[in-house]
Amino acid sequence: MNISITKTTSPKTIPTENLGFGQHFTDHMFLMDYDRATGWSNARIVPFDRISMHPAATVFHYGSEVFEGLKAYRREDGKVQLFRPYENAKRINSSAERIRLPLIDEEDFVAAIKALVEVDEKWVPSKFGESLYIRPFLFGNDETLGVHSIKKATFMIILSPSGSYYPEGINPVKIMIEKDDVRAVKGGTGYTKCGGNYAAANRAGENAEKKGYTQVLWLDGIYRKYIEEVGAMNVMFKINGEIVTPELSGSILPGITRKSCIEVLRSEGYKVSERLISIDELVEAMKNGTLEEAWGCGTAAVVSPIGKLYYDGTEYEVNNNQIGEVTQKLYDLLTGIQWGKLEDKFDWTIEI
Ligand SMILES: *Cc1c(COP(=O)(O)O)cnc(C)c1O
Protein backbone atom coordinates (compact mmCIF):
# COMPACT_ATOMS: atom_id res chain seq x y z
CA MET A 1 0.00 0.00 0.00
CA ASN A 2 1.33 3.37 -1.02
CA ILE A 3 0.21 6.19 1.31
CA SER A 4 0.38 9.77 0.07
CA ILE A 5 0.97 12.32 2.84
CA THR A 6 -0.17 15.94 2.76
CA LYS A 7 0.84 17.79 5.90
CA THR A 8 -1.13 20.61 7.45
CA THR A 9 0.20 24.13 7.09
CA SER A 10 -1.55 25.27 10.29
CA PRO A 11 -0.77 22.80 13.11
CA LYS A 12 -2.94 23.14 16.23
CA THR A 13 -1.68 23.72 19.74
CA ILE A 14 -1.34 20.32 21.35
CA PRO A 15 -3.46 20.22 24.53
CA THR A 16 -1.75 18.91 27.66
CA GLU A 17 -4.36 19.44 30.40
CA ASN A 18 -7.90 18.08 30.86
CA LEU A 19 -7.67 15.82 27.85
CA GLY A 20 -10.83 13.89 28.67
CA PHE A 21 -11.89 11.32 26.09
CA GLY A 22 -12.61 11.93 22.42
CA GLN A 23 -12.64 15.72 22.77
CA HIS A 24 -9.49 16.71 20.91
CA PHE A 25 -8.32 15.54 17.51
CA THR A 26 -4.83 15.59 16.03
CA ASP A 27 -3.65 17.44 12.93
CA HIS A 28 -4.09 14.61 10.42
CA MET A 29 -6.36 11.74 9.43
CA PHE A 30 -6.13 8.70 7.19
CA LEU A 31 -8.57 7.86 4.38
CA MET A 32 -8.84 5.14 1.76
CA ASP A 33 -11.62 4.49 -0.79
CA TYR A 34 -13.18 1.24 -1.91
CA ASP A 35 -14.95 0.51 -5.13
CA ARG A 36 -16.04 -3.05 -5.88
CA ALA A 37 -14.75 -2.73 -9.45
CA THR A 38 -11.25 -1.56 -8.50
CA GLY A 39 -10.76 -2.52 -4.82
CA TRP A 40 -9.05 -0.23 -2.33
CA SER A 41 -7.28 2.87 -3.63
CA ASN A 42 -6.08 6.34 -2.81
CA ALA A 43 -4.62 5.66 0.66
CA ARG A 44 -3.83 9.09 2.01
CA ILE A 45 -2.99 11.08 5.10
CA VAL A 46 -4.39 14.59 4.94
CA PRO A 47 -5.00 17.50 7.33
CA PHE A 48 -7.81 16.71 9.81
CA ASP A 49 -11.03 18.25 8.56
CA ARG A 50 -14.73 17.72 7.98
CA ILE A 51 -15.59 15.36 5.14
CA SER A 52 -18.13 15.95 2.44
CA MET A 53 -20.66 13.19 1.74
CA HIS A 54 -23.71 12.56 -0.40
CA PRO A 55 -26.93 12.79 1.66
CA ALA A 56 -28.01 9.37 0.34
CA ALA A 57 -24.76 7.66 1.45
CA THR A 58 -25.61 4.15 2.71
CA VAL A 59 -24.22 4.66 6.20
CA PHE A 60 -26.71 7.46 6.99
CA HIS A 61 -29.74 5.32 6.19
CA TYR A 62 -28.91 1.69 6.78
CA GLY A 63 -26.24 1.83 9.44
CA SER A 64 -23.49 0.03 7.53
CA GLU A 65 -20.59 0.97 9.79
CA VAL A 66 -17.97 -0.87 11.83
CA PHE A 67 -15.17 0.52 13.94
CA GLU A 68 -12.20 -0.26 16.16
CA GLY A 69 -10.54 1.29 19.19
CA LEU A 70 -6.93 0.96 20.30
CA LYS A 71 -4.22 3.18 21.76
CA ALA A 72 -0.66 4.36 21.24
CA TYR A 73 1.32 4.55 24.48
CA ARG A 74 4.49 6.53 25.19
CA ARG A 75 7.08 4.58 27.12
CA GLU A 76 9.47 6.11 29.65
CA ASP A 77 12.29 5.99 27.05
CA GLY A 78 10.18 8.29 24.82
CA LYS A 79 9.35 5.62 22.21
CA VAL A 80 5.75 5.00 21.19
CA GLN A 81 4.13 1.57 21.03
CA LEU A 82 0.85 -0.12 20.05
CA PHE A 83 -0.85 -2.94 21.94
CA ARG A 84 -1.91 -5.99 19.86
CA PRO A 85 -2.98 -4.02 16.73
CA TYR A 86 -3.26 -7.21 14.64
CA GLU A 87 -6.10 -8.28 16.92
CA ASN A 88 -7.96 -5.12 15.91
CA ALA A 89 -7.16 -5.86 12.25
CA LYS A 90 -8.71 -9.33 12.56
CA ARG A 91 -11.73 -8.03 14.42
CA ILE A 92 -12.57 -5.22 11.99
CA ASN A 93 -12.61 -7.84 9.23
CA SER A 94 -14.81 -10.16 11.25
CA SER A 95 -17.19 -7.22 11.82
CA ALA A 96 -17.01 -6.13 8.18
CA GLU A 97 -17.75 -9.66 6.97
CA ARG A 98 -21.02 -9.68 8.97
CA ILE A 99 -22.17 -6.27 7.73
CA ARG A 100 -20.93 -7.04 4.19
CA LEU A 101 -18.43 -4.20 4.11
CA PRO A 102 -15.17 -4.82 2.23
CA LEU A 103 -12.31 -6.45 4.13
CA ILE A 104 -8.99 -4.68 4.67
CA ASP A 105 -5.62 -6.38 4.38
CA GLU A 106 -4.33 -6.84 7.96
CA GLU A 107 -0.86 -5.54 7.10
CA ASP A 108 -2.38 -2.45 5.43
CA PHE A 109 -4.59 -1.83 8.48
CA VAL A 110 -1.58 -1.83 10.83
CA ALA A 111 0.61 0.07 8.35
CA ALA A 112 -2.01 2.83 8.06
CA ILE A 113 -2.18 3.19 11.86
CA LYS A 114 1.59 3.27 12.17
CA ALA A 115 1.96 5.87 9.39
CA LEU A 116 -0.68 8.17 10.87
CA VAL A 117 0.65 7.90 14.45
CA GLU A 118 4.12 8.62 13.12
CA VAL A 119 2.92 11.82 11.41
CA ASP A 120 1.16 12.97 14.61
CA GLU A 121 3.74 11.45 16.98
CA LYS A 122 4.03 14.66 19.02
CA TRP A 123 0.38 14.20 20.06
CA VAL A 124 1.09 11.02 22.03
CA PRO A 125 0.97 12.21 25.68
CA SER A 126 3.85 11.23 27.94
CA LYS A 127 2.18 10.91 31.36
CA PHE A 128 1.48 7.39 32.62
CA GLY A 129 -2.23 6.69 32.12
CA GLU A 130 -2.57 9.10 29.20
CA SER A 131 -2.49 7.84 25.62
CA LEU A 132 -3.36 8.56 22.03
CA TYR A 133 -6.69 6.89 21.27
CA ILE A 134 -6.89 5.49 17.73
CA ARG A 135 -10.28 5.17 16.06
CA PRO A 136 -10.34 3.28 12.73
CA PHE A 137 -13.80 3.12 11.08
CA LEU A 138 -15.27 1.77 7.88
CA PHE A 139 -18.61 2.66 6.31
CA GLY A 140 -20.77 2.06 3.25
CA ASN A 141 -20.70 5.01 0.91
CA ASP A 142 -22.97 4.13 -2.05
CA GLU A 143 -24.89 7.19 -3.18
CA THR A 144 -28.33 5.61 -3.42
CA LEU A 145 -31.34 4.89 -1.24
CA GLY A 146 -31.75 1.47 -2.79
CA VAL A 147 -31.04 -1.40 -0.41
CA HIS A 148 -28.35 -3.30 -2.28
CA SER A 149 -25.05 -4.88 -1.45
CA ILE A 150 -22.35 -2.30 -0.83
CA LYS A 151 -20.21 -1.30 -3.79
CA LYS A 152 -18.50 1.77 -2.37
CA ALA A 153 -16.97 2.22 1.05
CA THR A 154 -14.57 4.47 2.93
CA PHE A 155 -12.03 3.54 5.59
CA MET A 156 -10.75 6.26 7.91
CA ILE A 157 -8.58 6.62 11.00
CA ILE A 158 -8.71 9.54 13.40
CA LEU A 159 -6.62 10.11 16.54
CA SER A 160 -7.57 11.67 19.85
CA PRO A 161 -5.23 12.29 22.80
CA SER A 162 -7.00 10.98 25.86
CA GLY A 163 -6.54 11.58 29.56
CA SER A 164 -6.13 9.03 32.28
CA TYR A 165 -9.35 7.15 32.91
CA TYR A 166 -8.59 7.41 36.61
CA PRO A 167 -7.11 10.87 37.30
CA GLU A 168 -7.98 10.56 41.01
CA GLY A 169 -7.23 6.88 41.51
CA ILE A 170 -9.33 3.92 40.52
CA ASN A 171 -12.93 4.44 41.57
CA PRO A 172 -15.42 1.57 41.38
CA VAL A 173 -18.35 2.16 39.01
CA LYS A 174 -22.10 1.68 39.57
CA ILE A 175 -23.76 -0.63 37.06
CA MET A 176 -27.44 -1.30 36.39
CA ILE A 177 -28.55 -4.71 35.15
CA GLU A 178 -31.05 -4.18 32.33
CA LYS A 179 -34.24 -6.27 32.44
CA ASP A 180 -36.19 -4.98 29.44
CA ASP A 181 -34.11 -3.88 26.47
CA VAL A 182 -31.64 -6.28 24.90
CA ARG A 183 -28.52 -5.34 23.00
CA ALA A 184 -28.01 -8.33 20.73
CA VAL A 185 -28.98 -11.92 20.02
CA LYS A 186 -27.05 -14.85 18.67
CA GLY A 187 -27.17 -14.69 14.87
CA GLY A 188 -27.30 -10.89 14.98
CA THR A 189 -24.43 -8.42 15.19
CA GLY A 190 -23.52 -8.66 18.90
CA TYR A 191 -20.03 -10.04 18.19
CA THR A 192 -19.18 -7.19 15.82
CA LYS A 193 -17.99 -3.74 16.74
CA CYS A 194 -20.65 -1.86 14.80
CA GLY A 195 -22.40 1.43 15.35
CA GLY A 196 -25.80 -0.26 15.25
CA ASN A 197 -25.13 -2.14 18.49
CA TYR A 198 -24.55 1.18 20.21
CA ALA A 199 -27.76 2.63 18.78
CA ALA A 200 -29.68 -0.34 20.22
CA ALA A 201 -28.11 0.34 23.62
CA ASN A 202 -28.97 4.05 23.83
CA ARG A 203 -32.33 3.83 25.60
CA ALA A 204 -31.20 1.54 28.40
CA GLY A 205 -28.02 3.58 28.80
CA GLU A 206 -29.99 6.78 29.22
CA ASN A 207 -32.35 5.19 31.75
CA ALA A 208 -29.41 3.91 33.76
CA GLU A 209 -27.74 7.33 33.74
CA LYS A 210 -30.94 8.98 34.97
CA LYS A 211 -30.91 6.64 37.95
CA GLY A 212 -27.26 7.43 38.70
CA TYR A 213 -25.60 4.37 37.13
CA THR A 214 -22.75 4.79 34.67
CA GLN A 215 -23.39 1.76 32.47
CA VAL A 216 -25.76 -1.10 31.72
CA LEU A 217 -25.03 -4.79 32.25
CA TRP A 218 -26.83 -6.74 29.52
CA LEU A 219 -28.58 -10.06 29.82
CA ASP A 220 -28.95 -12.42 26.86
CA GLY A 221 -31.73 -11.66 24.40
CA ILE A 222 -33.53 -15.02 24.49
CA TYR A 223 -33.84 -16.19 28.10
CA ARG A 224 -33.08 -12.77 29.67
CA LYS A 225 -31.12 -14.80 32.12
CA TYR A 226 -27.44 -15.05 31.23
CA ILE A 227 -24.90 -12.28 31.80
CA GLU A 228 -23.46 -10.83 28.59
CA GLU A 229 -21.35 -7.68 28.94
CA VAL A 230 -21.29 -4.08 30.17
CA GLY A 231 -21.76 -1.09 27.79
CA ALA A 232 -18.39 -0.96 26.06
CA MET A 233 -16.64 -3.51 28.28
CA ASN A 234 -16.61 -7.23 28.85
CA VAL A 235 -17.25 -8.37 32.40
CA MET A 236 -15.52 -10.72 34.85
CA PHE A 237 -16.38 -11.91 38.35
CA LYS A 238 -14.62 -13.67 41.18
CA ILE A 239 -17.22 -15.91 42.80
CA ASN A 240 -16.16 -18.08 45.72
CA GLY A 241 -12.54 -18.12 44.52
CA GLU A 242 -13.35 -18.88 40.86
CA ILE A 243 -12.71 -16.25 38.18
CA VAL A 244 -15.52 -16.42 35.64
CA THR A 245 -16.45 -14.53 32.49
CA PRO A 246 -19.27 -15.11 30.00
CA GLU A 247 -18.24 -17.38 27.14
CA LEU A 248 -18.13 -15.91 23.62
CA SER A 249 -21.63 -16.89 22.63
CA GLY A 250 -21.95 -14.90 19.42
CA SER A 251 -23.85 -12.04 21.01
CA ILE A 252 -20.98 -10.44 22.94
CA LEU A 253 -17.96 -8.58 21.70
CA PRO A 254 -14.72 -10.59 21.78
CA GLY A 255 -12.71 -7.95 23.62
CA ILE A 256 -8.95 -7.79 23.22
CA THR A 257 -8.65 -6.65 26.83
CA ARG A 258 -10.84 -9.62 27.85
CA LYS A 259 -8.54 -12.00 25.98
CA SER A 260 -5.44 -10.33 27.45
CA CYS A 261 -6.89 -10.50 30.99
CA ILE A 262 -7.55 -14.23 30.61
CA GLU A 263 -4.04 -14.85 29.26
CA VAL A 264 -2.36 -12.76 31.99
CA LEU A 265 -4.42 -14.37 34.77
CA ARG A 266 -3.67 -17.89 33.52
CA SER A 267 0.04 -17.10 33.27
CA GLU A 268 -0.11 -15.92 36.90
CA GLY A 269 -1.55 -19.30 37.87
CA TYR A 270 -5.23 -18.32 38.24
CA LYS A 271 -7.95 -20.56 36.88
CA VAL A 272 -10.35 -18.66 34.60
CA SER A 273 -13.62 -20.21 33.42
CA GLU A 274 -15.44 -19.00 30.32
CA ARG A 275 -18.99 -20.21 30.81
CA LEU A 276 -22.64 -19.29 31.15
CA ILE A 277 -23.32 -17.19 34.26
CA SER A 278 -26.97 -16.77 35.12
CA ILE A 279 -28.39 -13.72 36.84
CA ASP A 280 -29.71 -16.08 39.55
CA GLU A 281 -26.20 -17.32 40.28
CA LEU A 282 -24.94 -13.74 40.46
CA VAL A 283 -27.77 -12.51 42.71
CA GLU A 284 -27.29 -15.51 45.00
CA ALA A 285 -23.54 -14.77 45.20
CA MET A 286 -24.26 -11.11 46.02
CA LYS A 287 -26.74 -12.13 48.72
CA ASN A 288 -24.55 -14.71 50.41
CA GLY A 289 -21.34 -12.70 50.08
CA THR A 290 -19.47 -15.07 47.74
CA LEU A 291 -19.21 -12.45 44.97
CA GLU A 292 -15.70 -11.31 45.89
CA GLU A 293 -14.90 -9.05 42.93
CA ALA A 294 -16.49 -7.77 39.74
CA TRP A 295 -14.85 -5.73 37.00
CA GLY A 296 -15.28 -4.62 33.43
CA CYS A 297 -12.45 -4.75 30.88
CA GLY A 298 -11.97 -2.76 27.69
CA THR A 299 -9.37 -0.62 25.94
CA ALA A 300 -10.60 2.71 27.35
CA ALA A 301 -10.50 1.89 31.09
CA VAL A 302 -8.26 -1.22 30.90
CA VAL A 303 -10.02 -2.68 33.94
CA SER A 304 -12.82 -0.98 35.80
CA PRO A 305 -13.86 -2.30 39.23
CA ILE A 306 -17.61 -2.58 39.78
CA GLY A 307 -18.59 -1.33 43.23
CA LYS A 308 -22.38 -1.44 42.99
CA LEU A 309 -24.79 -3.54 40.96
CA TYR A 310 -28.50 -2.77 40.67
CA TYR A 311 -30.96 -5.49 39.72
CA ASP A 312 -34.75 -5.63 39.93
CA GLY A 313 -35.23 -2.98 42.61
CA THR A 314 -32.22 -3.81 44.78
CA GLU A 315 -28.72 -2.33 44.86
CA TYR A 316 -25.95 -4.71 45.92
CA GLU A 317 -22.49 -3.65 47.04
CA VAL A 318 -19.46 -5.58 45.79
CA ASN A 319 -16.33 -5.90 47.96
CA ASN A 320 -17.44 -2.91 50.14
CA ASN A 321 -17.23 -0.72 47.03
CA GLN A 322 -13.44 -1.16 46.97
CA ILE A 323 -11.16 -2.37 44.18
CA GLY A 324 -10.36 -6.06 44.73
CA GLU A 325 -6.99 -7.79 44.78
CA VAL A 326 -7.30 -9.54 41.38
CA THR A 327 -8.71 -6.41 39.71
CA GLN A 328 -5.79 -4.33 41.02
CA LYS A 329 -3.25 -6.94 39.94
CA LEU A 330 -4.71 -7.09 36.42
CA TYR A 331 -4.68 -3.31 36.15
CA ASP A 332 -1.03 -3.14 37.23
CA LEU A 333 0.11 -5.94 34.91
CA LEU A 334 -1.74 -4.77 31.79
CA THR A 335 -0.96 -1.07 32.15
CA GLY A 336 2.63 -2.05 32.99
CA ILE A 337 2.98 -3.82 29.65
CA GLN A 338 1.08 -1.14 27.70
CA TRP A 339 3.15 1.79 28.98
CA GLY A 340 6.36 -0.27 28.77
CA LYS A 341 7.09 -0.34 32.52
CA LEU A 342 7.04 -4.15 32.66
CA GLU A 343 8.72 -6.66 30.39
CA ASP A 344 6.35 -7.74 27.59
CA LYS A 345 6.90 -11.49 27.77
CA PHE A 346 3.78 -12.08 25.62
CA ASP A 347 5.15 -10.10 22.67
CA TRP A 348 2.01 -7.97 22.55
CA THR A 349 3.51 -4.56 21.89
CA ILE A 350 4.72 -3.15 18.59
CA GLU A 351 7.05 -0.18 18.54
CA ILE A 352 6.35 2.60 16.04
C1 LIG B 1 -14.87 -2.33 22.17
C2 LIG B 1 -15.85 -3.07 23.03
C3 LIG B 1 -15.44 -3.87 24.11
C4 LIG B 1 -14.01 -3.96 24.57
O1 LIG B 1 -13.15 -4.48 23.62
P1 LIG B 1 -11.59 -4.20 23.71
O2 LIG B 1 -11.04 -4.86 22.50
O3 LIG B 1 -11.11 -4.83 24.97
O4 LIG B 1 -11.41 -2.73 23.72
C5 LIG B 1 -16.42 -4.59 24.79
N1 LIG B 1 -17.72 -4.51 24.45
C6 LIG B 1 -18.14 -3.74 23.43
C7 LIG B 1 -19.58 -3.69 23.10
C8 LIG B 1 -17.22 -2.99 22.68
O5 LIG B 1 -17.66 -2.22 21.69
XYZ file of C-alpha atoms and ligand atoms in Angstrom:
367
model
C 0.000 0.000 0.000
C 1.327 3.375 -1.021
C 0.212 6.192 1.307
C 0.380 9.768 0.074
C 0.969 12.316 2.836
C -0.173 15.945 2.760
C 0.839 17.787 5.895
C -1.128 20.612 7.455
C 0.196 24.135 7.092
C -1.551 25.265 10.287
C -0.772 22.802 13.110
C -2.939 23.140 16.227
C -1.681 23.724 19.738
C -1.345 20.320 21.347
C -3.465 20.218 24.530
C -1.752 18.914 27.663
C -4.362 19.444 30.401
C -7.903 18.083 30.861
C -7.665 15.820 27.846
C -10.832 13.889 28.666
C -11.889 11.316 26.089
C -12.609 11.929 22.416
C -12.642 15.720 22.766
C -9.490 16.713 20.907
C -8.318 15.544 17.514
C -4.830 15.590 16.035
C -3.647 17.442 12.927
C -4.088 14.609 10.423
C -6.359 11.741 9.434
C -6.133 8.696 7.195
C -8.571 7.856 4.377
C -8.840 5.139 1.756
C -11.619 4.493 -0.794
C -13.180 1.241 -1.906
C -14.954 0.509 -5.127
C -16.039 -3.049 -5.879
C -14.748 -2.733 -9.447
C -11.247 -1.560 -8.498
C -10.763 -2.525 -4.823
C -9.047 -0.231 -2.331
C -7.283 2.871 -3.626
C -6.079 6.336 -2.807
C -4.623 5.657 0.657
C -3.833 9.092 2.006
C -2.988 11.081 5.097
C -4.392 14.590 4.936
C -5.003 17.502 7.331
C -7.807 16.713 9.808
C -11.028 18.254 8.560
C -14.733 17.723 7.984
C -15.591 15.365 5.143
C -18.133 15.952 2.437
C -20.656 13.192 1.738
C -23.708 12.558 -0.396
C -26.930 12.788 1.664
C -28.012 9.372 0.345
C -24.760 7.656 1.454
C -25.613 4.146 2.710
C -24.224 4.663 6.203
C -26.714 7.457 6.989
C -29.744 5.321 6.195
C -28.910 1.688 6.779
C -26.236 1.829 9.443
C -23.493 0.029 7.535
C -20.594 0.973 9.792
C -17.972 -0.873 11.832
C -15.165 0.519 13.942
C -12.197 -0.261 16.163
C -10.535 1.288 19.187
C -6.926 0.963 20.304
C -4.219 3.181 21.760
C -0.660 4.355 21.238
C 1.324 4.550 24.479
C 4.492 6.535 25.185
C 7.077 4.582 27.119
C 9.472 6.106 29.647
C 12.288 5.993 27.045
C 10.184 8.285 24.820
C 9.354 5.624 22.214
C 5.752 4.997 21.192
C 4.127 1.566 21.032
C 0.845 -0.115 20.048
C -0.851 -2.944 21.939
C -1.909 -5.989 19.861
C -2.980 -4.016 16.730
C -3.260 -7.207 14.636
C -6.098 -8.285 16.924
C -7.960 -5.121 15.909
C -7.164 -5.856 12.252
C -8.711 -9.331 12.560
C -11.728 -8.027 14.423
C -12.574 -5.216 11.993
C -12.613 -7.841 9.231
C -14.811 -10.163 11.252
C -17.194 -7.220 11.817
C -17.009 -6.130 8.175
C -17.754 -9.663 6.971
C -21.015 -9.681 8.974
C -22.174 -6.267 7.729
C -20.932 -7.036 4.185
C -18.433 -4.200 4.106
C -15.167 -4.819 2.229
C -12.311 -6.450 4.129
C -8.988 -4.679 4.670
C -5.620 -6.375 4.375
C -4.331 -6.843 7.958
C -0.865 -5.538 7.103
C -2.384 -2.454 5.433
C -4.589 -1.827 8.480
C -1.583 -1.827 10.831
C 0.614 0.071 8.350
C -2.009 2.830 8.057
C -2.182 3.187 11.857
C 1.592 3.271 12.166
C 1.959 5.869 9.385
C -0.680 8.170 10.870
C 0.647 7.897 14.448
C 4.125 8.622 13.116
C 2.921 11.822 11.405
C 1.157 12.971 14.610
C 3.738 11.451 16.978
C 4.030 14.660 19.024
C 0.381 14.201 20.059
C 1.093 11.025 22.034
C 0.970 12.206 25.681
C 3.850 11.232 27.940
C 2.175 10.912 31.355
C 1.482 7.387 32.623
C -2.230 6.686 32.116
C -2.566 9.099 29.203
C -2.490 7.838 25.623
C -3.359 8.557 22.031
C -6.689 6.885 21.265
C -6.889 5.492 17.725
C -10.280 5.170 16.055
C -10.335 3.285 12.731
C -13.799 3.117 11.079
C -15.268 1.772 7.883
C -18.608 2.664 6.310
C -20.770 2.058 3.255
C -20.703 5.008 0.905
C -22.967 4.135 -2.046
C -24.894 7.189 -3.183
C -28.326 5.611 -3.422
C -31.339 4.894 -1.235
C -31.747 1.469 -2.791
C -31.037 -1.403 -0.414
C -28.351 -3.302 -2.280
C -25.051 -4.878 -1.451
C -22.349 -2.302 -0.829
C -20.215 -1.302 -3.785
C -18.502 1.771 -2.371
C -16.970 2.225 1.049
C -14.568 4.473 2.928
C -12.032 3.540 5.589
C -10.748 6.258 7.912
C -8.580 6.617 10.999
C -8.715 9.544 13.404
C -6.620 10.110 16.544
C -7.573 11.673 19.851
C -5.229 12.286 22.803
C -7.004 10.976 25.863
C -6.541 11.578 29.556
C -6.128 9.031 32.282
C -9.351 7.151 32.908
C -8.586 7.413 36.612
C -7.106 10.869 37.298
C -7.976 10.562 41.006
C -7.229 6.885 41.513
C -9.332 3.916 40.519
C -12.931 4.443 41.573
C -15.420 1.568 41.376
C -18.353 2.159 39.015
C -22.100 1.682 39.569
C -23.764 -0.632 37.064
C -27.437 -1.303 36.393
C -28.546 -4.714 35.145
C -31.054 -4.182 32.333
C -34.238 -6.272 32.437
C -36.193 -4.983 29.443
C -34.109 -3.877 26.471
C -31.643 -6.275 24.896
C -28.515 -5.340 22.998
C -28.008 -8.330 20.731
C -28.982 -11.917 20.015
C -27.045 -14.854 18.668
C -27.168 -14.688 14.868
C -27.299 -10.891 14.983
C -24.427 -8.419 15.191
C -23.517 -8.663 18.897
C -20.029 -10.039 18.191
C -19.180 -7.191 15.815
C -17.993 -3.738 16.737
C -20.653 -1.860 14.800
C -22.402 1.434 15.353
C -25.799 -0.256 15.252
C -25.125 -2.143 18.489
C -24.552 1.177 20.213
C -27.757 2.635 18.780
C -29.676 -0.345 20.216
C -28.115 0.344 23.621
C -28.969 4.051 23.829
C -32.331 3.833 25.598
C -31.203 1.544 28.401
C -28.018 3.581 28.800
C -29.991 6.779 29.221
C -32.349 5.194 31.752
C -29.410 3.906 33.762
C -27.744 7.326 33.743
C -30.940 8.979 34.968
C -30.906 6.639 37.950
C -27.259 7.431 38.696
C -25.603 4.367 37.133
C -22.748 4.790 34.671
C -23.387 1.755 32.473
C -25.760 -1.097 31.721
C -25.027 -4.786 32.248
C -26.833 -6.738 29.518
C -28.582 -10.065 29.824
C -28.949 -12.424 26.863
C -31.733 -11.658 24.399
C -33.534 -15.019 24.491
C -33.836 -16.188 28.097
C -33.081 -12.768 29.667
C -31.116 -14.797 32.120
C -27.436 -15.052 31.225
C -24.904 -12.282 31.805
C -23.460 -10.832 28.588
C -21.349 -7.678 28.940
C -21.288 -4.082 30.165
C -21.759 -1.091 27.793
C -18.385 -0.962 26.061
C -16.641 -3.511 28.283
C -16.610 -7.235 28.846
C -17.250 -8.371 32.400
C -15.521 -10.716 34.852
C -16.381 -11.914 38.351
C -14.623 -13.675 41.178
C -17.217 -15.912 42.801
C -16.159 -18.085 45.716
C -12.540 -18.115 44.523
C -13.355 -18.880 40.855
C -12.710 -16.253 38.178
C -15.523 -16.424 35.640
C -16.455 -14.529 32.489
C -19.269 -15.114 29.995
C -18.237 -17.378 27.139
C -18.127 -15.913 23.621
C -21.633 -16.893 22.629
C -21.945 -14.902 19.416
C -23.853 -12.037 21.010
C -20.982 -10.437 22.945
C -17.959 -8.576 21.699
C -14.722 -10.595 21.781
C -12.706 -7.953 23.616
C -8.947 -7.792 23.217
C -8.654 -6.653 26.834
C -10.838 -9.622 27.849
C -8.544 -11.995 25.977
C -5.442 -10.325 27.451
C -6.891 -10.500 30.994
C -7.548 -14.227 30.608
C -4.037 -14.850 29.265
C -2.362 -12.758 31.987
C -4.416 -14.372 34.767
C -3.673 -17.889 33.518
C 0.039 -17.103 33.268
C -0.106 -15.924 36.902
C -1.551 -19.299 37.873
C -5.229 -18.317 38.239
C -7.947 -20.560 36.882
C -10.354 -18.661 34.604
C -13.616 -20.210 33.418
C -15.441 -19.000 30.318
C -18.986 -20.215 30.814
C -22.635 -19.292 31.154
C -23.316 -17.186 34.262
C -26.966 -16.768 35.120
C -28.386 -13.724 36.844
C -29.711 -16.081 39.554
C -26.195 -17.322 40.276
C -24.943 -13.736 40.463
C -27.774 -12.509 42.715
C -27.295 -15.514 44.997
C -23.542 -14.766 45.203
C -24.264 -11.109 46.019
C -26.740 -12.125 48.721
C -24.546 -14.710 50.408
C -21.338 -12.703 50.085
C -19.469 -15.070 47.740
C -19.208 -12.446 44.973
C -15.703 -11.306 45.892
C -14.901 -9.051 42.926
C -16.493 -7.770 39.736
C -14.846 -5.732 36.999
C -15.283 -4.621 33.430
C -12.453 -4.753 30.877
C -11.971 -2.756 27.690
C -9.369 -0.620 25.936
C -10.597 2.706 27.346
C -10.496 1.894 31.086
C -8.262 -1.225 30.902
C -10.024 -2.679 33.945
C -12.820 -0.978 35.801
C -13.860 -2.302 39.227
C -17.610 -2.578 39.778
C -18.594 -1.333 43.231
C -22.380 -1.443 42.990
C -24.788 -3.542 40.958
C -28.499 -2.772 40.671
C -30.959 -5.491 39.722
C -34.753 -5.632 39.928
C -35.228 -2.978 42.606
C -32.215 -3.810 44.782
C -28.718 -2.332 44.862
C -25.954 -4.708 45.919
C -22.493 -3.654 47.042
C -19.456 -5.582 45.785
C -16.332 -5.896 47.965
C -17.441 -2.909 50.138
C -17.229 -0.719 47.031
C -13.436 -1.156 46.972
C -11.157 -2.371 44.178
C -10.363 -6.062 44.729
C -6.992 -7.792 44.776
C -7.299 -9.541 41.384
C -8.711 -6.407 39.713
C -5.786 -4.328 41.022
C -3.252 -6.939 39.939
C -4.711 -7.089 36.421
C -4.681 -3.312 36.152
C -1.030 -3.141 37.233
C 0.113 -5.944 34.914
C -1.745 -4.771 31.795
C -0.962 -1.071 32.147
C 2.633 -2.046 32.993
C 2.979 -3.821 29.652
C 1.082 -1.143 27.702
C 3.154 1.791 28.977
C 6.359 -0.275 28.770
C 7.092 -0.340 32.519
C 7.039 -4.150 32.661
C 8.718 -6.659 30.389
C 6.348 -7.742 27.590
C 6.900 -11.487 27.770
C 3.784 -12.082 25.624
C 5.154 -10.099 22.668
C 2.013 -7.974 22.548
C 3.506 -4.563 21.886
C 4.717 -3.148 18.586
C 7.046 -0.176 18.536
C 6.346 2.603 16.042
C -14.873 -2.327 22.167
C -15.852 -3.069 23.026
C -15.437 -3.870 24.114
C -14.008 -3.963 24.573
O -13.148 -4.480 23.617
P -11.589 -4.203 23.714
O -11.042 -4.860 22.499
O -11.110 -4.832 24.966
O -11.407 -2.726 23.723
C -16.419 -4.590 24.788
N -17.720 -4.512 24.450
C -18.136 -3.738 23.431
C -19.582 -3.691 23.105
C -17.224 -2.992 22.685
O -17.664 -2.218 21.687
